[in-house]
CSV table of C-alpha atoms in Angstrom, one decimal:
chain,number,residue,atom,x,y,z
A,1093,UNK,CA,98.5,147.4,52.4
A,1094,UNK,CA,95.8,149.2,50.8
A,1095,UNK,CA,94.2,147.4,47.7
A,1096,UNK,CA,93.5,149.5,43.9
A,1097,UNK,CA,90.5,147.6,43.3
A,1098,UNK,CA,89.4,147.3,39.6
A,1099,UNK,CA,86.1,146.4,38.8
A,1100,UNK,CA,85.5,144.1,35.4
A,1101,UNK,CA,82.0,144.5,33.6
A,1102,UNK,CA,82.5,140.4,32.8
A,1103,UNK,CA,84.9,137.4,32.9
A,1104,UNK,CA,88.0,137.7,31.0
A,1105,UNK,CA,88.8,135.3,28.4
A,1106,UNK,CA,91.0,132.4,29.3
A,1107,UNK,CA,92.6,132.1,26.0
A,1108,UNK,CA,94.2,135.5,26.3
A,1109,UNK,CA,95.6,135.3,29.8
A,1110,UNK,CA,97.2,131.5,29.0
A,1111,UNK,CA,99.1,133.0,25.9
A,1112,UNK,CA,100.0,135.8,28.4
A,1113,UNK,CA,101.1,132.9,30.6
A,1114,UNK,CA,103.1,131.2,28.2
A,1115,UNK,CA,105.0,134.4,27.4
A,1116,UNK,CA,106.4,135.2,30.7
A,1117,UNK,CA,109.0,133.1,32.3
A,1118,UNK,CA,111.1,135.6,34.3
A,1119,UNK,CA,110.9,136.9,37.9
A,1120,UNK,CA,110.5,140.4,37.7
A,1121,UNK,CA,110.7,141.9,41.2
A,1122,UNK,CA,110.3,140.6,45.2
A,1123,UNK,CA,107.1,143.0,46.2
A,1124,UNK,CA,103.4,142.3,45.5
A,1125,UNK,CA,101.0,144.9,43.7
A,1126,UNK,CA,98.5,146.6,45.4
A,1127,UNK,CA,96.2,145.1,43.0
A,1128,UNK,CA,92.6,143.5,43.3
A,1129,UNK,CA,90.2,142.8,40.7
A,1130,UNK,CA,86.1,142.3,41.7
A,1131,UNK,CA,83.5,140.8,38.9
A,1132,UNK,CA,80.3,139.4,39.2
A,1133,UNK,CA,79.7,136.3,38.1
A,1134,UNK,CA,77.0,133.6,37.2
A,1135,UNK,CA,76.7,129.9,38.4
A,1136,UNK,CA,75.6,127.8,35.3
A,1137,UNK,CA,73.4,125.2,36.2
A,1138,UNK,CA,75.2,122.6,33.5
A,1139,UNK,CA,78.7,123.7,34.3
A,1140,UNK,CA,78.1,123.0,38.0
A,1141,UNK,CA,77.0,119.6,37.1
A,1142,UNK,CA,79.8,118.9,34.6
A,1143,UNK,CA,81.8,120.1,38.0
A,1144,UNK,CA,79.9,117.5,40.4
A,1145,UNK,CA,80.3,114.6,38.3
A,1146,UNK,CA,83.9,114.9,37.7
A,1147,UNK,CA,84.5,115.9,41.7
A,1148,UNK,CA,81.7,113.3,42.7
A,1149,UNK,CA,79.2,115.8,44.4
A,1150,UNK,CA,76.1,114.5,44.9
A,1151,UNK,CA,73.3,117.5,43.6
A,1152,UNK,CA,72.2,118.4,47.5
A,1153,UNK,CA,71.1,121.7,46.3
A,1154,UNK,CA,73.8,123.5,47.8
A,1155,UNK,CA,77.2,124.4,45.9
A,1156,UNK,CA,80.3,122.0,46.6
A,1157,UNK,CA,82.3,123.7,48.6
A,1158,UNK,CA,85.7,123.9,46.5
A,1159,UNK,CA,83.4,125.2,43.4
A,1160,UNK,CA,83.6,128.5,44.3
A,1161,UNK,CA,87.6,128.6,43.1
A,1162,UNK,CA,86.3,127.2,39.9
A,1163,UNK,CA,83.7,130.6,39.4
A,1164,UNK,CA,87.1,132.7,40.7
A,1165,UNK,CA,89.6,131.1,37.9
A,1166,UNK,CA,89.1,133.2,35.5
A,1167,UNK,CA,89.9,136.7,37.7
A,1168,UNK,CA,93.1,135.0,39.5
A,1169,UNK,CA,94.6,133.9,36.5
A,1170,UNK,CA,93.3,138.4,35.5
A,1171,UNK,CA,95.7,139.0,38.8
A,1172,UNK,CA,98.3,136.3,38.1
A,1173,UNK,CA,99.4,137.7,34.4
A,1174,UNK,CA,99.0,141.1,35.4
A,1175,UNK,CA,102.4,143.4,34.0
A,1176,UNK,CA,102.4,144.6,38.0
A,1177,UNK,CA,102.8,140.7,39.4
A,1178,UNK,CA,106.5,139.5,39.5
A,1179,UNK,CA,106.3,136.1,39.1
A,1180,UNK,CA,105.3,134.1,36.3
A,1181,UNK,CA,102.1,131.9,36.4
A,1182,UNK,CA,103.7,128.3,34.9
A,1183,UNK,CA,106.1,127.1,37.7
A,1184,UNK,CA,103.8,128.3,41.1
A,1185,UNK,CA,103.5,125.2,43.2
A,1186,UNK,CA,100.3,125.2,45.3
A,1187,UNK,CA,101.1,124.4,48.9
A,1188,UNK,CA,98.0,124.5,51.0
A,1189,UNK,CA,94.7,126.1,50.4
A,1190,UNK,CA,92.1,127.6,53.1
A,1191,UNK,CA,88.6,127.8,52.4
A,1192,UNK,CA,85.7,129.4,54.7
A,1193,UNK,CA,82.1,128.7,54.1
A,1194,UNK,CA,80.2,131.4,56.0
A,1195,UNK,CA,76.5,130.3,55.1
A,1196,UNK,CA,74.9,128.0,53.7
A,1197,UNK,CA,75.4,127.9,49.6
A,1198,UNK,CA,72.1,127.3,48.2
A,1199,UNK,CA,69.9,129.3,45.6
A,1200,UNK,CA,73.1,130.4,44.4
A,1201,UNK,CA,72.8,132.1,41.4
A,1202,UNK,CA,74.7,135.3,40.6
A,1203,UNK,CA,78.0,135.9,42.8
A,1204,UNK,CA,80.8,138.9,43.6
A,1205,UNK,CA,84.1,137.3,43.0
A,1206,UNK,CA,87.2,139.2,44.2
A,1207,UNK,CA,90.6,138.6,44.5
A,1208,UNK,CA,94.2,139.7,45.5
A,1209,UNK,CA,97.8,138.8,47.0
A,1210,UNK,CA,99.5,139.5,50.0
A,1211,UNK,CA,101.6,138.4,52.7
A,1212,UNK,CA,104.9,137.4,50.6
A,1213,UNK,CA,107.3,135.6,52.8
A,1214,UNK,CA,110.5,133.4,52.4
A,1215,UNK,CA,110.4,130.3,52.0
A,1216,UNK,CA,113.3,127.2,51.8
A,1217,UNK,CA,112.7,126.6,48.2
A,1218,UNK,CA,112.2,130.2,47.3
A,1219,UNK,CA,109.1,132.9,48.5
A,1220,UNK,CA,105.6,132.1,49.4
A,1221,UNK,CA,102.3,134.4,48.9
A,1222,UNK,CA,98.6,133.8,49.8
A,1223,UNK,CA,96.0,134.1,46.8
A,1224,UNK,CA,93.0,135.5,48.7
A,1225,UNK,CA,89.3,134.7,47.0
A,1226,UNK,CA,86.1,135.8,48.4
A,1227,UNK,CA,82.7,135.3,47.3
A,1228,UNK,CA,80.1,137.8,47.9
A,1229,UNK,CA,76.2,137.4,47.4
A,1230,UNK,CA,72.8,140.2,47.7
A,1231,UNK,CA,73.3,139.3,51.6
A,1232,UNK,CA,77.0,139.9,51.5
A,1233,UNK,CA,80.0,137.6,52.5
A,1234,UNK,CA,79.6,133.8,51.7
A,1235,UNK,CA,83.0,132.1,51.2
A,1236,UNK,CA,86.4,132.8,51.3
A,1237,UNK,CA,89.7,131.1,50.5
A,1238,UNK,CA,92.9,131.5,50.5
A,1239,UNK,CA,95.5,129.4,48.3
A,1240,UNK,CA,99.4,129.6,49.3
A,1241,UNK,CA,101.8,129.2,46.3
A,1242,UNK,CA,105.1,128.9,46.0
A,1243,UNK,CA,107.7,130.4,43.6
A,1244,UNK,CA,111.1,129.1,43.5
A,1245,UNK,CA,114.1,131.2,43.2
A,1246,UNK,CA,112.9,133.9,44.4
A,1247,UNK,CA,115.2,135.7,47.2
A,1248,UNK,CA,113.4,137.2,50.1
A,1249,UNK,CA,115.3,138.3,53.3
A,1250,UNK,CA,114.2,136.2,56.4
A,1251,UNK,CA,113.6,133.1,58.2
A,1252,UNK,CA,111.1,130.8,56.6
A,1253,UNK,CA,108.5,129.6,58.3
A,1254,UNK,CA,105.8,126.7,57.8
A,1255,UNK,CA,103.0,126.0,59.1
A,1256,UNK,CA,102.4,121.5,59.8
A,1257,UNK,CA,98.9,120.1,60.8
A,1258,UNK,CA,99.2,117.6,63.7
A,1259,UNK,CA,95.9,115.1,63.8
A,1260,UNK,CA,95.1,114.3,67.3
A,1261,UNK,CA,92.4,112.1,66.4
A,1262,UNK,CA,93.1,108.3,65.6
A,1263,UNK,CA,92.5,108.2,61.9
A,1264,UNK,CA,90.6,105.4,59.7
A,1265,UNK,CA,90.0,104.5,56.3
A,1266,UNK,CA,86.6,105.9,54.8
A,1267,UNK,CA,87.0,106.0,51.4
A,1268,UNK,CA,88.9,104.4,48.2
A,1269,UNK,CA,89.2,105.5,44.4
A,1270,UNK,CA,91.1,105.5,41.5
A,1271,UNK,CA,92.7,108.7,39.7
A,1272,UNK,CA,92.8,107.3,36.8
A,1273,UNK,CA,95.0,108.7,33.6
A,1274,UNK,CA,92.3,111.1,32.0
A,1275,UNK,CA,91.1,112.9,35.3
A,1276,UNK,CA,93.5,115.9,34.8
A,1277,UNK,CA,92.2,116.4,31.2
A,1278,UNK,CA,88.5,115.8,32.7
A,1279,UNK,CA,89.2,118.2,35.5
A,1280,UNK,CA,90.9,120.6,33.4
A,1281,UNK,CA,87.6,120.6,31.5
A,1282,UNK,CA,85.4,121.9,33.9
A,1283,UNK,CA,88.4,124.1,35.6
A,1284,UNK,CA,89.9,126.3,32.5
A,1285,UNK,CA,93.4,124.8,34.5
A,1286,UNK,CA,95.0,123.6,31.6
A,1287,UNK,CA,98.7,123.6,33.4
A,1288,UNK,CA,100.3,121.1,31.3
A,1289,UNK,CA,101.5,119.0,34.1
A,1290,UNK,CA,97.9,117.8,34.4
A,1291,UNK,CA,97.1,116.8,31.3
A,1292,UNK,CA,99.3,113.9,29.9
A,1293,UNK,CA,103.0,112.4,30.4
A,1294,UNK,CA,103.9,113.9,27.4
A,1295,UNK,CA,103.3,117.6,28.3
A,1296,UNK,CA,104.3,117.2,32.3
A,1297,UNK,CA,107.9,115.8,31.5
A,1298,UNK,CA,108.4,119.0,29.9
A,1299,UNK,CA,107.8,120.6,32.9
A,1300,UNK,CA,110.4,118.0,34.5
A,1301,UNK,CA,107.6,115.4,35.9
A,1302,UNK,CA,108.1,111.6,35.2
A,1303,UNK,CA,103.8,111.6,34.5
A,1304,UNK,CA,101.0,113.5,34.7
A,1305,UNK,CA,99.6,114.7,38.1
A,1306,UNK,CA,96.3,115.5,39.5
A,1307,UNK,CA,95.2,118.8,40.5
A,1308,UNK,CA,95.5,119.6,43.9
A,1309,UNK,CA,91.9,121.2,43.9
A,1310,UNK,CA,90.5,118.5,42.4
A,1311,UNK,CA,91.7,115.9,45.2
A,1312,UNK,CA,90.5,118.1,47.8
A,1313,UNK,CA,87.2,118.2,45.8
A,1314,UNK,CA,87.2,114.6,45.4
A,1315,UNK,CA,88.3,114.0,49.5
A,1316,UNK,CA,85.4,116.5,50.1
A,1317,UNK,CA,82.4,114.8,48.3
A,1318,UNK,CA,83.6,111.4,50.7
A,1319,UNK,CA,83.4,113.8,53.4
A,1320,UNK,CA,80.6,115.1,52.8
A,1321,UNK,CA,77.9,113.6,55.7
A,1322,UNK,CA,80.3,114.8,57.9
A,1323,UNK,CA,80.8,118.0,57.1
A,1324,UNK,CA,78.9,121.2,58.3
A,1325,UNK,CA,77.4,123.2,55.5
A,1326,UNK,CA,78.4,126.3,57.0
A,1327,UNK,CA,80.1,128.4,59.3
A,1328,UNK,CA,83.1,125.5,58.7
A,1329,UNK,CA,86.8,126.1,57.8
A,1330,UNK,CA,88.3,124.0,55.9
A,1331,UNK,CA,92.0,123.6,55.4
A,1332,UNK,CA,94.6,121.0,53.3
A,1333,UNK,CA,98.0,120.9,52.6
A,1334,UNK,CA,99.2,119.2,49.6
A,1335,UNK,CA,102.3,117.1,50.1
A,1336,UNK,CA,103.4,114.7,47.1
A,1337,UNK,CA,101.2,115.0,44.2
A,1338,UNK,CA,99.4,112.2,42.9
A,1339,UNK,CA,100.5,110.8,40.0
A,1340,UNK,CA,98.4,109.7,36.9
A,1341,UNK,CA,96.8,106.8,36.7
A,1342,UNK,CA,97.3,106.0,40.7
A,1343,UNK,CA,95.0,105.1,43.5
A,1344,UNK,CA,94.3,106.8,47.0
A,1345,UNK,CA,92.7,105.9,50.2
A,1346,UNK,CA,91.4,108.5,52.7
A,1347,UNK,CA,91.7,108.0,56.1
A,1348,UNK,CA,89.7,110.2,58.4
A,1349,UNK,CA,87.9,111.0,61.7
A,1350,UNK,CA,84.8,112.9,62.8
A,1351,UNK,CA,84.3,115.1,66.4
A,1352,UNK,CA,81.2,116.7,66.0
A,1353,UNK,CA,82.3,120.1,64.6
A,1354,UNK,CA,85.7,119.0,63.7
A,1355,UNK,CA,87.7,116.7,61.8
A,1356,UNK,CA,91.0,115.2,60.5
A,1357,UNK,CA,92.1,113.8,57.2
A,1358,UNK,CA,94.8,112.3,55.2
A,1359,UNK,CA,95.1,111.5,51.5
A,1360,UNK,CA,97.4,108.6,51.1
A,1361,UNK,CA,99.0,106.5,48.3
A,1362,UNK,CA,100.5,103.3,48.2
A,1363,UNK,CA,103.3,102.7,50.2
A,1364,UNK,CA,101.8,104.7,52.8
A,1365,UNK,CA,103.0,107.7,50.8
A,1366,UNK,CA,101.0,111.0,51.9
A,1367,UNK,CA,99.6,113.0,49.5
A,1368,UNK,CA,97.5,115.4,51.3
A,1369,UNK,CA,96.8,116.5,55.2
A,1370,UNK,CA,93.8,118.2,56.4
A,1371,UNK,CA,91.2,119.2,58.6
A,1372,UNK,CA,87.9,121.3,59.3
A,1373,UNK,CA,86.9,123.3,62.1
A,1374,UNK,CA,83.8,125.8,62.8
A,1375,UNK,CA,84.7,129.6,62.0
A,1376,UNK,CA,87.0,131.2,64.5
């Protein structure tokens, strides 16, 4: 699939693409655009450490490695509301998200977002795509990601297939914190995700949750800054799948282990209830 690439001169404006959001609630075909979007972009020195006190990065002069999806918001949710994307934006579940650091993030100023879909498949519950996000710099490629959602009810012809991490390293607790009630409002803050399911009881039972949950990107940004001694700063791929969300206020332990270059991780809850799996590996 070839990608039309459209080049913005700056961000769009949130407040426009959520009202587009809001609007659309109907599936409106089974085939992806051939649609990309590129803008460049500029790290704000008090945003980014808005972003690290709400994630808990220490300031090690390098950017955390999940902000880069925070600098990309802005042009997915461009892609997302598009009239050329079938699916509407309130309702995608996020199953797993991929990111790749390629070098070292420091002195990062001024950045190259782009972003696109592809590879729709079937899934159980409905059909699957990848959001793909890369980060370009002067020198050229510095991070990439790639976020597979889900959309229910959509009809695709095929066998789904899912992919399962399987730790082979014996895991142990490193970590402990509290989520507490105001974290999806906090995180939503430094974000632009406003989904409502984040933000308070109230708003997620509408979207048929009993409470308000946490972001998925924010508990791999929180499950990152405990990791991050043991993490390489670069040339690293790091990979989660989200499995029950965590609900609002809760707490969370994360059990992990360390082999040099690679690691395992789990997220878990009380009752031993696992609310995300994940590991990271050096660059294939």
């Amino acid at each position: 699939m070839t990608t039309d690439w459209h080049t913005l001169n700056s961000e769009p404006g949130l407040k426009t693409l959520y009202v587009k959001a809001a609007t659309r609630r109907k599936i409106t075909g089974t085939t992806l655009p051939d649609l990309g979007y590129h803008c460049w972009v500029n790290v704000d020195p008090k945003h980014l450490e808005a972003y690290r006190k709400v994630c808990g990065f220490a300031d090690n002069g390098l950017l955390p490695p999940t902000y880069p999806h925070i600098l990309a918001f802005a042009l997915q949710m461009q892609l997302l509301t598009a009239k050329a994307f079938p699916f509407p934006l309130l309702g995608l579940i996020h199953l797993n998200n991929r990111i790749r650091i390629l070098r070292p993030m420091g002195g990062v100023h001024r950045v190259r977002v782009s972003v696109k879909v592809q590879n729709l498949q079937p899934h159980a519950k409905g059909a699957t795509f990848n959001l793909v996000t890369t980060l370009d710099d002067q020198l050229g490629p510095l991070w990439e990601a790639e976020s597979q959602m889900l959309c229910r009810g959509v009809k695709l012809e095929g066998e789904p297939a899912e992919e399962a991490f399987a730790s082979t390293l014996l895991l142990t607790e490193v970590a402990h914190w509290k989520a507490p009630a105001d974290i999806g409002r906090r995180y939503a803050k430094v974000s632009g995700d406003y989904n409502p399911i984040h933000l308070s009881a109230i708003s997620a039972k509408l979207f048929g949750f009993p409470s308000a949950i946490a972001h998925g990107l924010w508990n791999k940004a929180r499950t990152l800054a405990a990791l991050s001694e043991h993490l390489p700063t670069a040339n690293v791929e790091i990979a989660v799948q989200f499995r029950k969300p965590v609900r609002l206020p809760s707490e969370v332990t994360l059990m992990s282990s360390a082999a040099g270059s690679s690691g395992d991780f789990q997220l878990m809850g009380v009752g031993d209830l696992e609310h995300m799996a994940g590991q990271w590996r050096p660059v294939a």
